[in-house]
Short mmCIF file of C-alpha atoms and ligand atoms in Angstrom, two decimals:
data_model
loop_
_atom_site.label_atom_id
_atom_site.label_comp_id
_atom_site.label_asym_id
_atom_site.label_seq_id
_atom_site.Cartn_x
_atom_site.Cartn_y
_atom_site.Cartn_z
CA MET A 1 -0.01 0.08 -0.38
CA LEU A 2 2.40 2.13 1.04
CA ALA A 3 5.07 1.58 -1.86
CA ILE A 4 1.94 2.10 -4.44
CA HIS A 5 1.22 5.30 -2.60
CA LYS A 6 4.76 6.72 -2.88
CA TYR A 7 4.46 5.60 -6.72
CA VAL A 8 1.57 7.82 -7.17
CA ILE A 9 2.85 10.66 -5.21
CA VAL A 10 6.01 10.58 -7.39
CA ALA A 11 4.13 10.11 -10.61
CA LEU A 12 1.95 12.97 -9.72
CA LEU A 13 5.01 15.01 -8.97
CA LEU A 14 6.49 14.26 -11.97
CA TYR A 15 3.48 14.91 -14.16
CA SER A 16 2.81 18.46 -12.26
CA CYS A 17 6.30 19.33 -12.84
CA LYS A 18 6.43 18.79 -16.59
CA CYS A 19 3.12 20.79 -17.31
CA GLU A 20 3.51 23.43 -14.55
CA VAL A 21 3.84 27.09 -15.86
CA ASP A 22 5.23 29.68 -13.90
CA ASP A 23 2.58 31.90 -13.34
CA GLN A 24 4.47 34.30 -11.42
CA TYR A 25 3.55 37.44 -13.83
CA TYR A 26 0.08 35.48 -15.13
CA PRO A 27 -3.01 38.10 -14.65
CA ARG A 28 -5.01 37.03 -11.80
CA TYR A 29 -8.01 39.02 -12.91
CA HIS A 30 -7.29 40.04 -16.38
CA LEU A 31 -8.08 38.37 -19.64
CA ALA A 32 -4.98 36.58 -21.18
CA PRO A 33 -4.25 33.49 -23.49
CA PRO A 34 -4.90 29.83 -21.78
CA SER A 35 -1.30 29.91 -23.41
CA GLY A 36 0.44 30.96 -26.90
CA TRP A 37 0.14 34.81 -28.13
CA MET A 38 -2.77 37.11 -27.35
CA ASN A 39 -3.14 40.59 -29.04
CA ASP A 40 -6.37 42.94 -30.31
CA PRO A 41 -9.78 42.52 -29.02
CA ASN A 42 -12.12 41.27 -31.25
CA GLY A 43 -15.66 40.41 -31.48
CA PHE A 44 -16.58 41.95 -28.19
CA CYS A 45 -20.51 42.14 -27.47
CA PHE A 46 -22.94 40.86 -25.28
CA PHE A 47 -25.08 37.70 -26.01
CA LYS A 48 -27.37 35.43 -24.34
CA GLY A 49 -26.69 36.84 -21.52
CA GLU A 50 -22.78 36.64 -21.41
CA TYR A 51 -19.98 38.75 -22.64
CA HIS A 52 -17.78 37.39 -25.09
CA LEU A 53 -14.30 38.36 -26.04
CA PHE A 54 -12.68 37.09 -28.83
CA TYR A 55 -9.08 37.85 -29.73
CA GLN A 56 -6.21 37.48 -32.30
CA TYR A 57 -4.69 34.72 -31.10
CA ASN A 58 -1.64 32.20 -31.92
CA PRO A 59 -2.18 28.72 -30.50
CA ASP A 60 1.41 27.54 -31.21
CA SER A 61 3.64 30.21 -29.67
CA SER A 62 4.02 32.71 -27.14
CA GLN A 63 7.12 34.23 -29.08
CA GLU A 64 5.03 35.60 -32.09
CA PRO A 65 1.63 36.49 -33.28
CA GLY A 66 2.41 34.00 -36.34
CA ILE A 67 -0.99 33.21 -38.28
CA ALA A 68 -3.71 35.03 -36.41
CA HIS A 69 -6.45 32.47 -35.03
CA TRP A 70 -9.31 33.84 -32.99
CA GLY A 71 -9.31 32.92 -29.53
CA HIS A 72 -12.66 32.98 -27.46
CA ALA A 73 -13.67 33.25 -23.72
CA ILE A 74 -16.73 34.18 -22.42
CA SER A 75 -17.93 36.07 -18.83
CA LYS A 76 -21.11 36.94 -17.04
CA ASP A 77 -19.47 39.79 -14.58
CA LEU A 78 -16.11 40.89 -17.29
CA PHE A 79 -13.94 39.24 -14.73
CA THR A 80 -15.04 35.73 -14.51
CA TRP A 81 -13.47 34.29 -17.95
CA GLU A 82 -13.90 30.86 -19.38
CA HIS A 83 -12.07 30.05 -22.37
CA LEU A 84 -13.87 28.44 -25.24
CA PRO A 85 -12.20 26.83 -28.24
CA ILE A 86 -10.53 28.22 -30.70
CA ALA A 87 -13.61 29.87 -32.61
CA MET A 88 -11.93 30.66 -36.31
CA TYR A 89 -8.83 29.11 -37.72
CA PRO A 90 -6.89 30.60 -41.04
CA ASP A 91 -8.30 28.09 -43.32
CA GLN A 92 -10.01 29.90 -46.35
CA TRP A 93 -8.32 31.11 -49.24
CA TYR A 94 -8.96 35.14 -48.08
CA ASP A 95 -7.70 34.68 -44.40
CA LYS A 96 -5.18 31.65 -44.68
CA SER A 97 -2.40 34.29 -43.64
CA GLY A 98 -4.54 35.50 -40.64
CA VAL A 99 -8.22 36.29 -39.25
CA PHE A 100 -7.20 39.07 -38.52
CA SER A 101 -9.42 41.78 -36.17
CA GLY A 102 -13.13 42.38 -36.15
CA SER A 103 -16.17 43.02 -34.16
CA ALA A 104 -19.44 41.50 -33.84
CA ILE A 105 -23.22 42.05 -34.03
CA VAL A 106 -25.88 40.20 -32.38
CA GLU A 107 -29.06 40.10 -34.81
CA ASN A 108 -31.85 37.61 -34.86
CA ASP A 109 -30.66 35.86 -32.25
CA THR A 110 -27.46 35.45 -34.16
CA MET A 111 -24.01 36.46 -33.35
CA TYR A 112 -22.52 38.16 -36.48
CA LEU A 113 -18.70 38.12 -36.75
CA LEU A 114 -17.24 40.78 -39.22
CA TYR A 115 -13.53 40.55 -39.55
CA THR A 116 -10.53 40.66 -41.81
CA GLY A 117 -8.97 38.38 -44.08
CA ASN A 118 -5.64 38.46 -44.35
CA LEU A 119 -3.63 37.14 -47.59
CA ASN A 120 -0.23 37.21 -48.27
CA HIS A 121 1.70 36.98 -51.85
CA PRO A 122 5.32 37.41 -50.82
CA ASP A 123 6.65 37.22 -54.36
CA ALA A 124 4.21 39.68 -55.93
CA SER A 125 4.24 43.54 -55.77
CA LEU A 126 1.30 43.51 -53.80
CA ASP A 127 2.45 41.87 -50.68
CA HIS A 128 -0.59 40.94 -49.25
CA GLU A 129 -4.18 42.28 -49.55
CA GLN A 130 -6.90 42.13 -46.55
CA HIS A 131 -10.43 41.37 -47.44
CA GLN A 132 -13.26 41.68 -45.43
CA ALA A 133 -15.65 38.28 -44.32
CA LEU A 134 -18.74 37.90 -41.93
CA ALA A 135 -19.51 34.64 -39.68
CA PHE A 136 -21.89 34.09 -37.46
CA SER A 137 -22.59 31.99 -34.36
CA ILE A 138 -26.18 30.79 -33.13
CA ASP A 139 -24.95 29.07 -29.97
CA GLY A 140 -22.22 31.31 -29.38
CA GLU A 141 -19.50 28.94 -29.28
CA SER A 142 -19.05 27.08 -32.95
CA VAL A 143 -18.75 29.74 -35.70
CA SER A 144 -19.51 29.30 -39.28
CA LYS A 145 -17.86 31.42 -42.23
CA TYR A 146 -20.68 33.22 -44.37
CA GLU A 147 -20.27 31.03 -47.85
CA GLU A 148 -19.90 33.91 -50.20
CA ASN A 149 -16.94 35.73 -48.00
CA PRO A 150 -15.74 37.92 -48.97
CA VAL A 151 -18.47 40.56 -48.31
CA ILE A 152 -16.16 43.16 -48.81
CA ASP A 153 -13.34 43.44 -51.82
CA ALA A 154 -12.26 46.87 -52.42
CA PRO A 155 -9.20 46.58 -55.20
CA GLU A 156 -8.96 50.46 -55.18
CA TYR A 157 -8.30 50.48 -50.94
CA GLN A 158 -5.80 47.85 -51.20
CA PRO A 159 -3.31 46.34 -49.25
CA ASN A 160 -4.29 48.06 -46.12
CA ILE A 161 -7.35 48.16 -45.31
CA ARG A 162 -8.78 46.04 -42.00
CA ASP A 163 -10.53 45.68 -38.53
CA PRO A 164 -14.13 46.28 -39.51
CA LYS A 165 -16.37 47.93 -36.35
CA VAL A 166 -20.46 47.26 -36.93
CA TRP A 167 -22.88 48.90 -35.68
CA LYS A 168 -27.12 49.51 -36.28
CA ASN A 169 -28.56 52.79 -36.33
CA GLY A 170 -32.22 52.36 -37.42
CA ASP A 171 -32.53 49.44 -40.05
CA THR A 172 -29.23 50.21 -41.31
CA PHE A 173 -25.72 48.66 -40.41
CA TYR A 174 -22.83 51.06 -40.61
CA MET A 175 -18.72 49.40 -40.63
CA VAL A 176 -16.18 51.64 -40.10
CA LEU A 177 -12.77 50.26 -41.50
CA GLY A 178 -8.85 51.23 -41.00
CA ASN A 179 -7.41 52.22 -44.19
CA SER A 180 -3.81 53.61 -45.78
CA PHE A 181 -3.76 56.01 -48.75
CA GLU A 182 -1.26 57.42 -50.63
CA ASN A 183 0.98 54.79 -51.21
CA GLU A 184 0.41 54.16 -47.77
CA THR A 185 1.45 57.09 -46.65
CA LEU A 186 -1.14 58.80 -44.47
CA GLY A 187 -4.23 56.68 -42.16
CA ARG A 188 -7.76 57.27 -42.94
CA ALA A 189 -11.16 56.02 -41.42
CA LEU A 190 -14.08 54.61 -44.13
CA LEU A 191 -17.56 54.24 -43.67
CA TYR A 192 -19.61 51.91 -45.18
CA SER A 193 -23.01 51.03 -44.97
CA SER A 194 -25.45 47.89 -45.45
CA ALA A 195 -29.06 46.55 -45.15
CA ASP A 196 -28.26 43.19 -44.26
CA LEU A 197 -24.23 42.54 -43.56
CA LYS A 198 -23.20 40.94 -46.61
CA SER A 199 -23.75 43.57 -49.07
CA TRP A 200 -21.83 46.70 -48.40
CA ASP A 201 -21.50 50.25 -49.87
CA LEU A 202 -18.79 52.89 -49.21
CA VAL A 203 -20.59 56.06 -47.86
CA SER A 204 -17.90 58.50 -46.89
CA ILE A 205 -14.70 58.90 -45.20
CA LEU A 206 -15.00 60.05 -41.56
CA ASP A 207 -11.51 61.18 -41.39
CA LYS A 208 -8.47 61.27 -42.43
CA SER A 209 -4.59 61.98 -41.42
CA ASN A 210 -2.73 65.09 -43.03
CA GLY A 211 0.60 63.88 -42.37
CA SER A 212 0.65 64.63 -38.63
CA LEU A 213 -1.43 61.49 -37.71
CA GLY A 214 -0.02 58.24 -39.25
CA TYR A 215 0.33 56.08 -42.21
CA MET A 216 -2.18 53.77 -40.97
CA TRP A 217 -5.30 53.98 -38.36
CA GLU A 218 -6.07 50.52 -37.09
CA CYS A 219 -9.01 49.21 -35.18
CA PRO A 220 -11.20 52.39 -35.63
CA ASP A 221 -14.65 52.51 -33.70
CA PHE A 222 -17.12 55.06 -34.07
CA PHE A 223 -20.14 55.66 -31.62
CA GLU A 224 -22.03 57.93 -30.20
CA ILE A 225 -21.97 59.06 -26.68
CA ASP A 226 -23.79 61.89 -24.16
CA GLY A 227 -24.73 63.51 -27.35
CA LYS A 228 -21.66 63.70 -29.36
CA PHE A 229 -19.73 61.19 -31.69
CA VAL A 230 -16.50 59.77 -31.33
CA LEU A 231 -14.09 58.55 -33.70
CA LEU A 232 -11.56 55.96 -31.66
CA PHE A 233 -8.67 54.74 -33.60
CA SER A 234 -5.22 53.12 -33.20
CA PRO A 235 -2.88 55.14 -35.66
CA GLN A 236 0.52 53.71 -36.64
CA GLY A 237 3.32 56.17 -37.45
CA VAL A 238 2.78 59.63 -35.00
CA LYS A 239 5.90 60.67 -33.75
CA PRO A 240 6.35 61.42 -30.35
CA GLN A 241 5.91 65.00 -29.03
CA GLY A 242 7.19 65.93 -25.67
CA ASP A 243 5.22 63.66 -23.02
CA LYS A 244 2.41 62.75 -25.89
CA TYR A 245 3.23 59.87 -28.37
CA ASN A 246 5.85 58.18 -26.20
CA ASN A 247 4.84 54.43 -27.42
CA LEU A 248 5.50 52.75 -30.80
CA TYR A 249 1.75 53.57 -31.68
CA GLN A 250 -0.83 54.93 -30.03
CA THR A 251 -4.65 55.17 -29.32
CA GLY A 252 -6.59 58.05 -28.90
CA TYR A 253 -9.70 59.47 -30.28
CA ILE A 254 -11.69 62.65 -32.23
CA VAL A 255 -14.53 63.76 -30.59
CA GLY A 256 -17.30 65.38 -33.29
CA ASN A 257 -20.83 66.31 -34.84
CA PHE A 258 -22.00 63.60 -37.23
CA ASP A 259 -24.71 63.64 -39.61
CA TYR A 260 -26.21 60.35 -40.63
CA ASP A 261 -28.00 61.71 -43.75
CA THR A 262 -24.76 63.19 -45.16
CA TYR A 263 -22.28 60.72 -43.50
CA ASN A 264 -20.32 63.90 -42.62
CA PHE A 265 -18.01 63.51 -39.34
CA THR A 266 -17.07 67.53 -38.02
CA PRO A 267 -14.38 67.28 -35.54
CA LEU A 268 -14.78 69.24 -32.48
CA THR A 269 -11.64 68.45 -31.08
CA GLU A 270 -8.12 67.46 -32.15
CA PHE A 271 -6.65 64.05 -31.87
CA VAL A 272 -6.32 62.65 -28.11
CA GLU A 273 -4.20 60.04 -26.53
CA LEU A 274 -6.92 58.06 -24.65
CA ASP A 275 -4.16 56.61 -22.04
CA HIS A 276 -0.80 57.67 -20.78
CA GLY A 277 0.21 54.48 -20.05
CA HIS A 278 2.78 51.95 -21.60
CA ASP A 279 0.62 49.39 -22.92
CA PHE A 280 -2.87 50.28 -24.20
CA TYR A 281 -3.59 49.42 -27.51
CA ALA A 282 -6.27 48.25 -30.35
CA THR A 283 -9.18 49.42 -28.10
CA GLN A 284 -12.70 48.28 -28.94
CA THR A 285 -15.60 49.62 -27.13
CA ILE A 286 -19.80 48.18 -27.13
CA LEU A 287 -22.97 49.48 -25.98
CA ASP A 288 -24.31 46.21 -23.83
CA ALA A 289 -27.70 45.30 -22.40
CA PHE A 290 -27.09 47.95 -19.60
CA ASN A 291 -26.72 50.57 -22.21
CA ARG A 292 -23.14 51.03 -21.22
CA ARG A 293 -20.32 51.52 -23.70
CA LEU A 294 -17.75 49.59 -22.46
CA LEU A 295 -14.06 49.77 -23.45
CA VAL A 296 -11.60 47.36 -23.40
CA ALA A 297 -7.72 47.32 -24.91
CA TRP A 298 -4.91 45.00 -25.44
CA MET A 299 -2.05 45.78 -22.67
CA ASP A 300 0.63 45.32 -23.87
CA MET A 301 2.32 47.17 -27.05
CA TRP A 302 4.41 45.33 -29.97
CA GLU A 303 7.88 44.62 -29.88
CA GLN A 304 7.94 44.83 -26.32
CA ASN A 305 9.28 41.48 -25.54
CA TYR A 306 8.90 40.70 -22.25
CA PRO A 307 9.66 38.20 -20.03
CA GLU A 308 6.20 36.75 -19.60
CA ARG A 309 6.64 35.11 -23.30
CA ASP A 310 9.44 32.98 -21.73
CA ASP A 311 6.45 31.29 -19.56
CA GLY A 312 4.45 30.22 -22.25
CA TRP A 313 1.67 32.99 -22.91
CA THR A 314 2.00 36.80 -24.18
CA GLY A 315 -0.43 39.47 -23.52
CA GLN A 316 -3.59 40.99 -21.82
CA MET A 317 -6.66 42.80 -21.83
CA THR A 318 -7.20 45.73 -19.91
CA ILE A 319 -9.94 45.57 -17.08
CA VAL A 320 -13.08 46.38 -18.80
CA ARG A 321 -13.94 50.52 -18.60
CA GLU A 322 -17.21 51.92 -18.53
CA LEU A 323 -17.07 55.44 -20.51
CA SER A 324 -18.82 59.05 -20.57
CA LEU A 325 -17.91 62.08 -22.38
CA SER A 326 -17.38 65.12 -20.18
CA LYS A 327 -18.52 68.15 -20.92
CA ASP A 328 -15.36 69.82 -22.64
CA ASN A 329 -15.62 66.49 -24.82
CA HIS A 330 -12.90 64.38 -23.14
CA LEU A 331 -13.58 60.37 -22.72
CA ILE A 332 -13.91 59.74 -18.78
CA GLN A 333 -13.04 56.09 -17.88
CA LYS A 334 -13.81 54.04 -15.18
CA PRO A 335 -13.64 50.35 -14.66
CA VAL A 336 -16.91 48.52 -14.57
CA ALA A 337 -18.90 48.32 -11.40
CA GLU A 338 -18.43 44.56 -11.20
CA ILE A 339 -15.00 45.16 -10.12
CA ILE A 340 -16.22 44.92 -6.53
CA LEU A 341 -16.72 41.37 -7.36
CA ALA A 342 -12.68 41.01 -8.00
CA ARG A 343 -12.40 43.14 -4.93
CA GLY A 344 -10.64 40.49 -2.11
CA ARG A 345 -9.70 41.25 1.71
CA LEU A 346 -8.97 44.48 2.60
CA LEU A 347 -5.35 44.69 4.06
CA TYR A 348 -5.21 48.57 5.19
CA THR A 349 -6.99 51.56 5.67
CA ALA A 350 -6.64 54.38 7.55
CA ARG A 351 -6.78 58.49 7.62
CA ARG A 352 -4.06 60.28 7.52
CA THR A 353 -1.40 57.80 6.28
CA LYS A 354 2.51 59.40 6.88
CA GLY A 355 4.96 58.32 4.24
CA SER A 356 6.87 55.44 4.57
CA LYS A 357 4.07 52.94 5.28
CA ARG A 358 4.35 49.86 3.49
CA ILE A 359 1.88 47.64 2.96
CA GLU A 360 2.45 44.50 1.12
CA LEU A 361 0.34 42.91 -1.49
CA THR A 362 -1.47 39.41 -1.57
CA GLU A 363 -0.40 37.21 -4.79
CA LYS A 364 1.01 40.54 -6.37
CA THR A 365 -2.69 41.85 -6.29
CA GLY A 366 -4.18 45.17 -5.18
CA GLU A 367 -6.86 47.95 -5.30
CA ILE A 368 -5.33 50.82 -3.72
CA ARG A 369 -7.38 53.90 -3.23
CA ILE A 370 -5.93 57.25 -2.06
CA LYS A 371 -7.14 60.56 -1.03
CA SER A 372 -5.37 63.41 -0.71
CA LYS A 373 -4.88 67.19 -1.13
CA ALA A 374 -4.87 68.67 -4.50
CA SER A 375 -2.52 71.45 -3.59
CA LYS A 376 0.20 69.05 -2.09
CA ASP A 377 2.65 66.81 -4.15
CA LEU A 378 2.11 63.00 -3.74
CA ASN A 379 4.39 60.20 -4.75
CA LEU A 380 3.53 56.76 -4.13
CA PHE A 381 5.84 53.60 -5.23
CA ILE A 382 4.39 50.50 -5.93
CA GLU A 383 7.61 47.82 -5.57
CA SER A 384 9.56 44.59 -5.44
CA LYS A 385 12.62 43.10 -4.94
CA ASN A 386 13.89 44.39 -8.30
CA GLN A 387 11.51 46.87 -10.10
CA SER A 388 9.29 49.72 -8.88
CA VAL A 389 7.28 51.97 -10.08
CA LYS A 390 6.74 55.12 -8.75
CA ILE A 391 3.57 57.20 -9.24
CA SER A 392 3.71 61.15 -8.69
CA TYR A 393 1.31 64.11 -8.82
CA ASP A 394 3.43 67.51 -8.74
CA HIS A 395 0.66 70.25 -7.60
CA LYS A 396 2.70 72.89 -9.21
CA GLN A 397 3.36 72.00 -12.60
CA GLY A 398 -0.17 70.31 -12.54
CA LEU A 399 1.84 67.08 -13.51
CA ILE A 400 0.62 63.47 -13.02
CA SER A 401 3.07 60.97 -13.57
CA LEU A 402 4.25 57.11 -13.67
CA ASP A 403 7.67 56.21 -14.51
CA ARG A 404 8.40 52.40 -14.26
CA GLY A 405 12.40 52.95 -14.53
CA GLY A 406 14.68 51.51 -16.96
CA HIS A 407 14.63 52.55 -20.50
CA ASP A 408 12.01 54.64 -21.39
CA GLY A 409 9.68 54.47 -18.11
CA LEU A 410 8.79 57.55 -17.60
CA ARG A 411 4.82 58.78 -18.87
CA ARG A 412 3.29 61.49 -18.16
CA THR A 413 0.31 64.45 -18.42
CA GLY A 414 -1.20 67.43 -17.28
CA TRP A 415 -3.51 66.86 -14.66
CA LYS A 416 -5.59 68.98 -12.44
CA PRO A 417 -7.82 66.70 -10.08
CA ILE A 418 -11.12 68.58 -9.31
CA ARG A 419 -11.25 69.45 -5.19
CA LYS A 420 -9.00 66.19 -4.08
CA LEU A 421 -6.57 64.50 -5.47
CA LYS A 422 -8.11 60.82 -6.16
CA LEU A 423 -6.17 57.71 -7.32
CA LYS A 424 -7.27 54.22 -7.85
CA ILE A 425 -4.44 52.05 -8.41
CA TYR A 426 -4.73 48.37 -9.99
CA VAL A 427 -1.92 46.36 -9.73
CA ASP A 428 -2.17 42.67 -11.07
CA ALA A 429 1.04 39.98 -11.50
CA SER A 430 2.57 42.46 -14.30
CA SER A 431 0.00 44.75 -14.63
CA ILE A 432 -0.77 47.92 -13.38
CA GLU A 433 -3.67 50.57 -14.41
CA VAL A 434 -4.02 53.90 -12.84
CA PHE A 435 -7.08 56.04 -12.70
CA CYS A 436 -7.17 59.74 -12.17
CA GLY A 437 -9.93 61.70 -10.51
CA ARG A 438 -13.30 60.57 -11.74
CA GLY A 439 -11.14 58.63 -14.48
CA GLU A 440 -10.41 62.00 -16.94
CA VAL A 441 -6.40 60.58 -17.01
CA THR A 442 -5.69 56.87 -16.85
CA PHE A 443 -2.24 54.63 -17.24
CA SER A 444 -2.18 51.41 -18.31
CA SER A 445 1.50 49.94 -17.80
CA ARG A 446 2.77 46.47 -17.47
CA PHE A 447 5.73 45.81 -15.13
CA PHE A 448 7.46 42.49 -14.04
CA PRO A 449 8.31 42.51 -10.21
CA GLU A 450 9.75 39.63 -8.42
CA ASP A 451 8.72 38.05 -5.64
CA LYS A 452 6.26 40.36 -3.34
CA VAL A 453 4.97 43.40 -4.08
CA PHE A 454 4.25 46.27 -1.45
CA VAL A 455 2.81 50.06 -2.10
CA ARG A 456 4.47 52.73 0.07
CA LEU A 457 4.15 56.42 -0.03
CA ARG A 458 6.97 58.36 -0.13
CA GLU A 459 8.67 59.80 3.23
CA ASP A 460 7.82 62.93 2.13
CA THR A 461 3.91 62.78 1.32
CA GLU A 462 0.88 61.77 2.99
CA ALA A 463 -2.37 60.68 2.16
CA GLU A 464 -5.25 61.82 4.25
CA GLU A 465 -7.25 58.59 3.02
CA MET A 466 -5.55 55.33 1.88
CA THR A 467 -7.44 52.23 1.44
CA VAL A 468 -6.30 48.64 -0.11
CA SER A 469 -7.52 45.85 -0.82
CA SER A 470 -6.18 42.56 -2.83
CA MET A 471 -7.80 41.28 -5.89
CA ARG A 472 -9.69 37.73 -6.10
CA ARG A 473 -8.38 35.18 -8.58
CA THR A 474 -10.94 35.30 -11.08
CA VAL A 475 -9.06 33.56 -13.99
CA GLU A 476 -7.83 30.23 -14.09
CA LYS A 477 -3.77 29.58 -13.78
CA PRO A 478 -2.80 29.25 -17.64
CA ASP A 479 -2.38 25.07 -18.51
CA SER A 480 0.35 24.31 -20.30
CA ASN A 481 4.24 25.35 -21.33
CA ASN A 482 4.80 25.87 -24.79
C1 LIG B 501 -33.41 39.24 -38.77
O1 LIG B 501 -34.89 39.24 -39.06
C2 LIG B 501 -35.67 39.94 -40.09
C3 LIG B 501 -37.31 39.34 -39.86
O2 LIG B 501 -36.99 37.78 -40.46
C4 LIG B 501 -34.69 39.59 -41.23
O3 LIG B 501 -35.88 40.69 -42.14
C5 LIG B 501 -33.55 40.60 -41.62
O4 LIG B 501 -33.29 40.77 -42.44
C6 LIG B 501 -32.95 39.88 -40.62
N1 LIG B 501 -31.36 40.06 -40.37
C7 LIG B 501 -30.45 39.64 -40.72
C8 LIG B 501 -28.94 40.12 -40.27
O5 LIG B 501 -30.37 38.36 -41.55
C1 LIG B 502 2.62 55.61 -55.82
O1 LIG B 502 3.78 54.93 -55.86
C2 LIG B 502 3.87 55.37 -57.61
C3 LIG B 502 5.53 54.48 -57.74
O2 LIG B 502 6.10 55.10 -56.62
C4 LIG B 502 3.26 56.32 -58.30
O3 LIG B 502 3.66 55.92 -59.51
C5 LIG B 502 2.31 56.75 -57.85
O4 LIG B 502 2.29 58.26 -58.02
C6 LIG B 502 2.27 57.13 -56.48
N1 LIG B 502 0.70 57.77 -56.20
C7 LIG B 502 0.84 58.15 -55.20
C8 LIG B 502 -1.01 58.53 -54.96
O5 LIG B 502 1.60 59.15 -54.27
C1 LIG B 503 -2.84 68.64 -39.37
O1 LIG B 503 -3.83 68.97 -38.77
C2 LIG B 503 -3.51 69.36 -37.08
C3 LIG B 503 -4.77 69.77 -36.40
O2 LIG B 503 -5.72 68.60 -36.54
C4 LIG B 503 -2.52 70.41 -37.37
O3 LIG B 503 -2.52 70.88 -35.91
C5 LIG B 503 -1.25 70.17 -38.34
O4 LIG B 503 -0.49 71.64 -38.38
C6 LIG B 503 -1.72 69.91 -39.69
N1 LIG B 503 -0.36 69.43 -40.00
C7 LIG B 503 -0.27 69.74 -41.55
C8 LIG B 503 1.21 68.76 -42.17
O5 LIG B 503 -0.82 70.33 -42.14
C1 LIG B 504 12.84 41.36 -12.33
O1 LIG B 504 13.08 40.13 -12.45
C2 LIG B 504 12.43 39.71 -13.13
C3 LIG B 504 12.98 37.61 -12.94
O2 LIG B 504 14.41 37.66 -13.03
C4 LIG B 504 12.82 39.64 -14.76
O3 LIG B 504 11.88 39.00 -15.63
C5 LIG B 504 12.39 41.23 -14.90
O4 LIG B 504 12.40 41.88 -16.04
C6 LIG B 504 13.29 41.82 -13.55
N1 LIG B 504 12.89 43.35 -13.92
C7 LIG B 504 13.85 44.32 -13.71
C8 LIG B 504 13.25 45.42 -14.06
O5 LIG B 504 15.00 44.28 -13.76
#
């Protein structure tokens, strides 16, 4: 008996050692791939009582994007995610070099997916082309591609025309597509319309780069919010300008008016970056069943080579955020209300927290809420053995910054708190999201803390109120090491 037990235990240990992924950096409450590579969120929708989030996925390697598939996860609360089988494979002539990004629309109890099929021609003068395709799912799990794909060919707009975002207004469907023109030197957003999701007509060019906004606009989105219209997109090729545009690629928006009769979009603002951290790209929004405009982004950036790659997974999504528009036409981002379900144990709470107070987070997770005087500086560290992220508010200059150290560690922007200085900071095993004030400024950045993580106020600063809670593990550990 004893011998058998020993044998079984040894076998189990060997078995678990072989499969175990070091989950040191794997998120506890953000969606990440079960293994392999994740980038853009796709097909975000609310279908038959559940949120569905698809994503650009390479199941075969965490080292490179490979040939994109659509990964798939569902959640009832936007924090507890369950992985479903791969929804779409690159298995058709028009998508064999990648089932690229796209969106979902629910109609007649069916989930329709519109996406970009990428087709490479390594030896031709046009090295790739991109066609828009339709797919659908009735059960929310198995996806069928439409037999008469592609639904948009657009030879005159090749080779970069992608990332359809679809919505409905009245009886008509609309789609915004990212495109590159003038020999791929300028980006723009094209607007299409359709009565049936299958036959599409170009109706206008919503907006375009004049040279200052890049060579390609990826992941465009267009929606009405609080009486205005927002064109949200991820331009490539915008040059750094002081504290602005310091990531490889940007995500930002233009607020304006829009007329469904003429299809004219009239901007009221300049392009504004939506987030000020290092890792925020390829946003997608939806209007959910509760009439909330929800946003999710890929919390990563191209060409970063973060250490999680060697743990068998790459990429994660941000916390889903609810959007609103301020009177002065700025998007406000708040973590969705469901976040309270992911909040764990209370670790610390006090009025008047003096500098140098150091609080240990559990499992590298935490929600840190701080209230303080807007007329005093604040300096706070999220720190571990080998990496420290510093969050600083400079009241004289009206600046808020996040510095994760190392090369290109600093990100900052102007911010004048309304009345009190208020921060909400969400720490996960390899990420940090900072919401300032009502959510008028956010920072989303990855960091890779070794071992335990602590939060500490700098000696010379103090908080009027400070509360720290752990966050619950709402996502499963990854299951295999590539
Ligand atoms: C939904 O059903 C209505 C009524 O049968 C039909 O007219 C419409 O075309 C359907 N929508 C789609 C996208 O197929
Ligand atoms: C694009 O490039 C080709 C070849 O270099 C050139 O003939 C053509 O005029 C260019 N078109 C535009 C719109 O710049
Ligand atoms: C492009 O437009 C922006 C404003 O949207 C303006 O600041 C900039 O000077 C323009 N650039 C060029 C090259 O015309
Ligand atoms: C901290 O250590 C981990 C594990 O050795 C490493 O992956 C990470 O890059 C380190 N971070 C810094 C800033 O050195």
